[in-house]
Amino acid sequence: MLSFLVLTLPLLLSVPFAQAQDQCNLLPVAVQSLPLKVLNSSQTICERYTPSNTTQYAWISQLINLAFTGDYTPLPDLWPANPNGTYQASGILDPNAVYRDPCYAVTKINLVPYFNGTYKSNNRDGKAVAINFLDGGGVTALKSGVPAWNVESNQYRLLTHFYQYFGVLLGCDSPSFPRYTGRASQFQIHRYMDLTGPEMHYFIHTIYDAALTLGVQGPDLVTHVGDAISIGVGLDNVFNKQCAPPQKIAPYQEAALQDMCGDARYVFFELVSFFPALSNAVE
């Protein structure tokens, strides 16, 4: 086994860090470093778009809850097959969702089994386990404006981590905004999910749709540039680049692997499960 590792390790580690690869090159514009800022401004997106009569945490909570429930307004449609039209998006927890890519393909999407304990897709101490993250009221609780009915539930823990993490990404700098207390590596958290390209892009698109619904600047129909698009591109850059090197997301956490779409390093992690000290080579 050790001789096999010696022979294969250079191959596994030489490709991933050479160049990050898109699963599907859908997003047309570059994005600045984190936290995400308003275009042509030093303000972060969280600073600009949080209404004066609410808190940054309340705004981020509303954004994430919208992404999960899909309670959007009809939105401008950039899909080439429906020029100048609108569409009614659905959320992360819609079991009958569809993802439409720019090449006119339509893919049925159902992310619910990742959240309700159907799939053994959660990483607990290096093992794939099934966890019900909808045990705190599910969509009903989210539509009421809270993360969950029960603060001891898996749902409460998951959603509050979402709020904290997106607060980092979108630059929520209020002294009262809670720090992200989850793991630094999204790759490790999601390593057993085996998400497809359409699933990843659909998830990212729900955040984009929620941002548009809350008044974040939508894309110019000619240049496709806008603050909402910057959010989509930022998420794509962090989570959807196969073979991306470790990235530091929260300034108070270490750099870590973030891509959720999987690559050769997954095989490497399986190999080094017998030799834990070697895991420092990739993280």
Tab-separated table of C-alpha atoms in Angstrom:
chain	number	residue	atom	x	y	z
A	1	MET	CA	0.000	0.000	0.000
A	2	LEU	CA	2.761	2.407	0.910
A	3	SER	CA	4.619	1.754	-2.345
A	4	PHE	CA	1.383	2.445	-4.233
A	5	LEU	CA	1.051	5.778	-2.426
A	6	VAL	CA	4.628	6.697	-3.264
A	7	LEU	CA	3.993	6.012	-6.948
A	8	THR	CA	0.594	7.707	-7.204
A	9	LEU	CA	0.992	10.686	-4.881
A	10	PRO	CA	2.974	12.831	-7.364
A	11	LEU	CA	0.304	12.241	-10.021
A	12	LEU	CA	-2.558	13.057	-7.689
A	13	LEU	CA	-0.982	16.259	-6.468
A	14	SER	CA	0.606	17.568	-9.658
A	15	VAL	CA	-2.630	18.157	-11.615
A	16	PRO	CA	-5.010	19.619	-9.013
A	17	PHE	CA	-2.952	22.660	-8.137
A	18	ALA	CA	-1.859	23.465	-11.694
A	19	GLN	CA	-5.070	25.148	-12.787
A	20	ALA	CA	-8.590	25.282	-11.442
A	21	GLN	CA	-11.167	24.110	-13.928
A	22	ASP	CA	-14.804	25.109	-14.359
A	23	GLN	CA	-17.339	22.294	-14.473
A	24	CYS	CA	-19.347	24.428	-16.846
A	25	ASN	CA	-18.231	27.864	-17.980
A	26	LEU	CA	-21.504	29.714	-17.393
A	27	LEU	CA	-20.534	32.931	-15.646
A	28	PRO	CA	-19.018	35.546	-17.951
A	29	VAL	CA	-17.321	38.102	-15.708
A	30	ALA	CA	-14.419	38.172	-13.302
A	31	VAL	CA	-14.928	38.947	-9.635
A	32	GLN	CA	-12.756	40.647	-7.065
A	33	SER	CA	-11.399	39.063	-3.920
A	34	LEU	CA	-13.530	38.377	-0.870
A	35	PRO	CA	-15.486	39.870	0.712
A	36	LEU	CA	-17.555	40.749	-2.320
A	37	LYS	CA	-17.898	44.456	-2.998
A	38	VAL	CA	-20.350	46.549	-4.952
A	39	LEU	CA	-19.132	47.201	-8.485
A	40	ASN	CA	-16.913	50.292	-8.693
A	41	SER	CA	-17.212	50.895	-4.962
A	42	SER	CA	-15.373	50.167	-1.732
A	43	GLN	CA	-18.651	49.178	-0.062
A	44	THR	CA	-19.342	45.504	0.457
A	45	ILE	CA	-22.564	44.033	-0.860
A	46	CYS	CA	-23.821	43.524	2.676
A	47	GLU	CA	-23.113	47.153	3.566
A	48	ARG	CA	-24.808	48.527	0.450
A	49	TYR	CA	-27.959	46.427	0.405
A	50	THR	CA	-28.862	46.046	4.068
A	51	PRO	CA	-31.831	48.411	4.577
A	52	SER	CA	-31.384	51.167	7.150
A	53	ASN	CA	-34.314	49.871	9.186
A	54	THR	CA	-32.870	46.410	9.779
A	55	THR	CA	-29.605	44.665	10.718
A	56	GLN	CA	-27.043	42.974	8.524
A	57	TYR	CA	-27.801	39.667	10.205
A	58	ALA	CA	-31.522	40.029	9.508
A	59	TRP	CA	-30.804	40.841	5.845
A	60	ILE	CA	-28.491	37.850	5.386
A	61	SER	CA	-31.018	35.610	7.151
A	62	GLN	CA	-33.725	36.758	4.773
A	63	LEU	CA	-31.442	36.168	1.777
A	64	ILE	CA	-30.627	32.584	2.775
A	65	ASN	CA	-34.182	31.731	3.784
A	66	LEU	CA	-35.400	32.977	0.404
A	67	ALA	CA	-32.825	30.827	-1.376
A	68	PHE	CA	-34.100	27.751	0.433
A	69	THR	CA	-37.835	28.433	0.131
A	70	GLY	CA	-37.956	30.010	-3.316
A	71	ASP	CA	-40.448	32.720	-2.396
A	72	TYR	CA	-39.112	34.962	-5.153
A	73	THR	CA	-40.778	37.602	-7.216
A	74	PRO	CA	-40.895	36.978	-10.998
A	75	LEU	CA	-37.378	37.761	-12.197
A	76	PRO	CA	-35.855	38.994	-15.474
A	77	ASP	CA	-34.861	35.991	-17.557
A	78	LEU	CA	-31.389	35.916	-19.110
A	79	TRP	CA	-31.876	32.456	-20.585
A	80	PRO	CA	-31.266	32.719	-24.340
A	81	ALA	CA	-34.402	30.729	-25.108
A	82	ASN	CA	-36.593	33.320	-23.386
A	83	PRO	CA	-35.190	36.735	-24.354
A	84	ASN	CA	-36.666	39.719	-22.517
A	85	GLY	CA	-38.999	37.440	-20.572
A	86	THR	CA	-39.379	36.631	-16.880
A	87	TYR	CA	-39.287	33.414	-14.913
A	88	GLN	CA	-40.566	32.214	-11.547
A	89	ALA	CA	-37.636	30.565	-9.807
A	90	SER	CA	-37.886	27.877	-7.168
A	91	GLY	CA	-35.646	27.334	-4.166
A	92	ILE	CA	-33.106	24.861	-2.875
A	93	LEU	CA	-35.821	22.785	-1.174
A	94	ASP	CA	-38.029	22.410	-4.245
A	95	PRO	CA	-38.016	18.656	-5.052
A	96	ASN	CA	-39.213	19.376	-8.594
A	97	ALA	CA	-36.722	22.083	-9.530
A	98	VAL	CA	-35.092	22.420	-12.928
A	99	TYR	CA	-31.781	23.924	-13.948
A	100	ARG	CA	-31.563	25.575	-17.362
A	101	ASP	CA	-28.089	26.054	-18.742
A	102	PRO	CA	-27.133	28.594	-21.446
A	103	CYS	CA	-26.982	25.805	-24.030
A	104	TYR	CA	-30.765	25.345	-23.656
A	105	ALA	CA	-30.476	22.074	-21.740
A	106	VAL	CA	-32.952	21.540	-18.913
A	107	THR	CA	-31.983	19.269	-16.008
A	108	LYS	CA	-34.320	18.128	-13.243
A	109	ILE	CA	-32.867	18.944	-9.825
A	110	ASN	CA	-33.800	17.593	-6.402
A	111	LEU	CA	-31.461	18.671	-3.603
A	112	VAL	CA	-33.888	17.734	-0.823
A	113	PRO	CA	-32.410	14.254	-0.172
A	114	TYR	CA	-29.112	15.906	0.791
A	115	PHE	CA	-30.946	17.815	3.528
A	116	ASN	CA	-33.616	15.440	4.854
A	117	GLY	CA	-31.424	12.481	5.726
A	118	THR	CA	-32.201	10.357	2.665
A	119	TYR	CA	-28.581	10.314	1.477
A	120	LYS	CA	-25.511	9.408	3.478
A	121	SER	CA	-23.885	12.582	2.252
A	122	ASN	CA	-22.586	14.267	5.397
A	123	ASN	CA	-19.031	13.979	6.624
A	124	ARG	CA	-18.782	13.084	10.291
A	125	ASP	CA	-15.278	12.180	11.420
A	126	GLY	CA	-14.380	10.983	7.947
A	127	LYS	CA	-17.451	8.806	7.480
A	128	ALA	CA	-20.512	9.339	5.287
A	129	VAL	CA	-23.647	9.589	7.419
A	130	ALA	CA	-27.281	10.585	6.893
A	131	ILE	CA	-28.462	13.619	8.866
A	132	ASN	CA	-31.892	15.224	8.766
A	133	PHE	CA	-31.279	18.966	8.495
A	134	LEU	CA	-34.999	19.714	8.179
A	135	ASP	CA	-35.864	18.654	11.724
A	136	GLY	CA	-36.658	22.182	12.916
A	137	GLY	CA	-39.783	22.949	10.938
A	138	GLY	CA	-38.346	22.742	7.414
A	139	VAL	CA	-39.680	25.198	4.860
A	140	THR	CA	-42.501	26.320	7.157
A	141	ALA	CA	-40.044	27.656	9.731
A	142	LEU	CA	-37.914	29.333	7.082
A	143	LYS	CA	-40.937	31.061	5.550
A	144	SER	CA	-41.749	32.475	8.985
A	145	GLY	CA	-38.369	34.220	9.067
A	146	VAL	CA	-36.466	31.985	11.496
A	147	PRO	CA	-33.765	29.355	10.910
A	148	ALA	CA	-35.755	26.694	12.791
A	149	TRP	CA	-38.375	26.285	15.497
A	150	ASN	CA	-35.941	24.483	17.793
A	151	VAL	CA	-32.496	25.936	18.589
A	152	GLU	CA	-31.242	22.425	19.394
A	153	SER	CA	-32.141	21.078	15.949
A	154	ASN	CA	-29.790	20.181	13.109
A	155	GLN	CA	-31.705	22.675	10.988
A	156	TYR	CA	-30.930	25.543	13.368
A	157	ARG	CA	-27.233	24.706	13.362
A	158	LEU	CA	-27.100	24.403	9.570
A	159	LEU	CA	-29.006	27.594	8.794
A	160	THR	CA	-27.162	29.745	11.330
A	161	HIS	CA	-23.889	28.497	9.833
A	162	PHE	CA	-25.234	29.554	6.435
A	163	TYR	CA	-26.012	33.023	7.799
A	164	GLN	CA	-22.555	33.354	9.358
A	165	TYR	CA	-20.720	32.068	6.277
A	166	PHE	CA	-22.530	34.274	3.801
A	167	GLY	CA	-21.939	37.177	6.134
A	168	VAL	CA	-18.230	36.572	5.557
A	169	LEU	CA	-18.609	36.230	1.784
A	170	LEU	CA	-20.743	39.364	1.378
A	171	GLY	CA	-18.799	41.518	3.844
A	172	CYS	CA	-21.155	41.936	6.801
A	173	ASP	CA	-18.913	43.904	9.149
A	174	SER	CA	-21.311	44.980	11.895
A	175	PRO	CA	-19.767	44.383	15.360
A	176	SER	CA	-22.869	42.410	16.306
A	177	PHE	CA	-22.628	40.057	13.305
A	178	PRO	CA	-21.616	36.588	14.578
A	179	ARG	CA	-18.441	34.915	13.428
A	180	TYR	CA	-18.589	31.826	11.270
A	181	THR	CA	-18.122	28.883	13.630
A	182	GLY	CA	-18.203	26.029	11.115
A	183	ARG	CA	-15.294	24.158	9.575
A	184	ALA	CA	-12.881	26.063	7.356
A	185	SER	CA	-12.955	23.509	4.511
A	186	GLN	CA	-16.163	23.285	2.515
A	187	PHE	CA	-14.547	20.461	0.557
A	188	GLN	CA	-14.323	18.386	3.719
A	189	ILE	CA	-17.879	19.225	4.774
A	190	HIS	CA	-19.290	18.253	1.380
A	191	ARG	CA	-16.850	15.517	0.333
A	192	TYR	CA	-19.518	12.775	0.304
A	193	MET	CA	-22.184	14.727	-1.543
A	194	ASP	CA	-20.844	14.014	-5.055
A	195	LEU	CA	-22.695	17.005	-6.472
A	196	THR	CA	-23.142	17.261	-10.231
A	197	GLY	CA	-22.430	20.354	-12.297
A	198	PRO	CA	-26.140	21.208	-12.753
A	199	GLU	CA	-26.770	20.722	-9.020
A	200	MET	CA	-23.935	23.089	-8.135
A	201	HIS	CA	-25.053	25.707	-10.628
A	202	TYR	CA	-28.676	25.438	-9.507
A	203	PHE	CA	-27.662	25.981	-5.870
A	204	ILE	CA	-25.614	29.039	-6.822
A	205	HIS	CA	-28.468	30.360	-8.946
A	206	THR	CA	-30.875	30.213	-5.994
A	207	ILE	CA	-28.624	32.624	-4.079
A	208	TYR	CA	-28.507	34.889	-7.121
A	209	ASP	CA	-32.325	34.774	-7.417
A	210	ALA	CA	-32.736	35.592	-3.733
A	211	ALA	CA	-30.358	38.549	-4.062
A	212	LEU	CA	-32.335	39.922	-7.022
A	213	THR	CA	-35.571	39.571	-5.064
A	214	LEU	CA	-34.075	41.606	-2.204
A	215	GLY	CA	-33.075	44.423	-4.544
A	216	VAL	CA	-29.448	43.638	-5.310
A	217	GLN	CA	-28.537	45.178	-8.673
A	218	GLY	CA	-29.313	42.773	-11.485
A	219	PRO	CA	-27.198	42.300	-14.599
A	220	ASP	CA	-27.132	44.699	-17.473
A	221	LEU	CA	-28.730	42.860	-20.387
A	222	VAL	CA	-25.808	43.766	-22.659
A	223	THR	CA	-22.747	43.329	-20.452
A	224	HIS	CA	-24.285	40.887	-17.911
A	225	VAL	CA	-22.437	42.790	-15.195
A	226	GLY	CA	-24.116	43.558	-11.884
A	227	ASP	CA	-23.816	43.012	-8.151
A	228	ALA	CA	-26.080	39.950	-8.186
A	229	ILE	CA	-23.930	38.412	-10.909
A	230	SER	CA	-20.860	39.161	-8.766
A	231	ILE	CA	-22.409	37.039	-6.020
A	232	GLY	CA	-22.928	34.178	-8.461
A	233	VAL	CA	-19.409	34.459	-9.829
A	234	GLY	CA	-17.962	34.685	-6.334
A	235	LEU	CA	-19.731	31.497	-5.255
A	236	ASP	CA	-18.673	29.779	-8.467
A	237	ASN	CA	-15.044	30.765	-7.910
A	238	VAL	CA	-15.009	29.506	-4.335
A	239	PHE	CA	-17.024	26.295	-4.574
A	240	ASN	CA	-17.241	25.200	-8.187
A	241	LYS	CA	-13.664	25.122	-9.450
A	242	GLN	CA	-12.356	21.611	-9.658
A	243	CYS	CA	-8.765	21.285	-8.451
A	244	ALA	CA	-8.659	24.771	-6.936
A	245	PRO	CA	-5.901	25.315	-4.341
A	246	PRO	CA	-6.741	26.032	-0.696
A	247	GLN	CA	-8.459	29.381	-0.118
A	248	LYS	CA	-8.871	31.479	3.014
A	249	ILE	CA	-12.512	32.537	3.330
A	250	ALA	CA	-12.926	33.807	6.880
A	251	PRO	CA	-9.914	35.972	7.847
A	252	TYR	CA	-9.768	34.270	11.258
A	253	GLN	CA	-9.574	30.738	9.799
A	254	GLU	CA	-6.831	28.933	7.947
A	255	ALA	CA	-6.746	28.490	4.171
A	256	ALA	CA	-8.472	25.240	3.202
A	257	LEU	CA	-9.862	23.333	0.233
A	258	GLN	CA	-13.259	24.736	-0.749
A	259	ASP	CA	-14.430	23.152	-4.016
A	260	MET	CA	-17.506	20.954	-3.627
A	261	CYS	CA	-17.491	19.416	-7.083
A	262	GLY	CA	-14.854	16.777	-6.423
A	263	ASP	CA	-11.562	15.887	-8.085
A	264	ALA	CA	-8.629	13.489	-7.855
A	265	ARG	CA	-7.882	14.584	-4.315
A	266	TYR	CA	-10.962	12.701	-3.162
A	267	VAL	CA	-9.168	9.495	-4.137
A	268	PHE	CA	-6.089	10.761	-2.343
A	269	PHE	CA	-8.080	11.416	0.848
A	270	GLU	CA	-9.387	7.851	0.725
A	271	LEU	CA	-5.840	6.552	0.395
A	272	VAL	CA	-4.389	8.611	3.211
A	273	SER	CA	-7.180	7.601	5.576
A	274	PHE	CA	-4.705	4.876	6.507
A	275	PHE	CA	-1.902	7.430	6.905
A	276	PRO	CA	-3.484	10.571	8.474
A	277	ALA	CA	-0.197	12.480	8.665
A	278	LEU	CA	-0.066	12.646	4.869
A	279	SER	CA	-3.237	14.732	4.717
A	280	ASN	CA	-1.115	17.826	5.438
A	281	ALA	CA	0.146	17.516	1.883
A	282	VAL	CA	-3.142	18.810	0.496
A	283	GLU	CA	-4.496	20.980	3.261
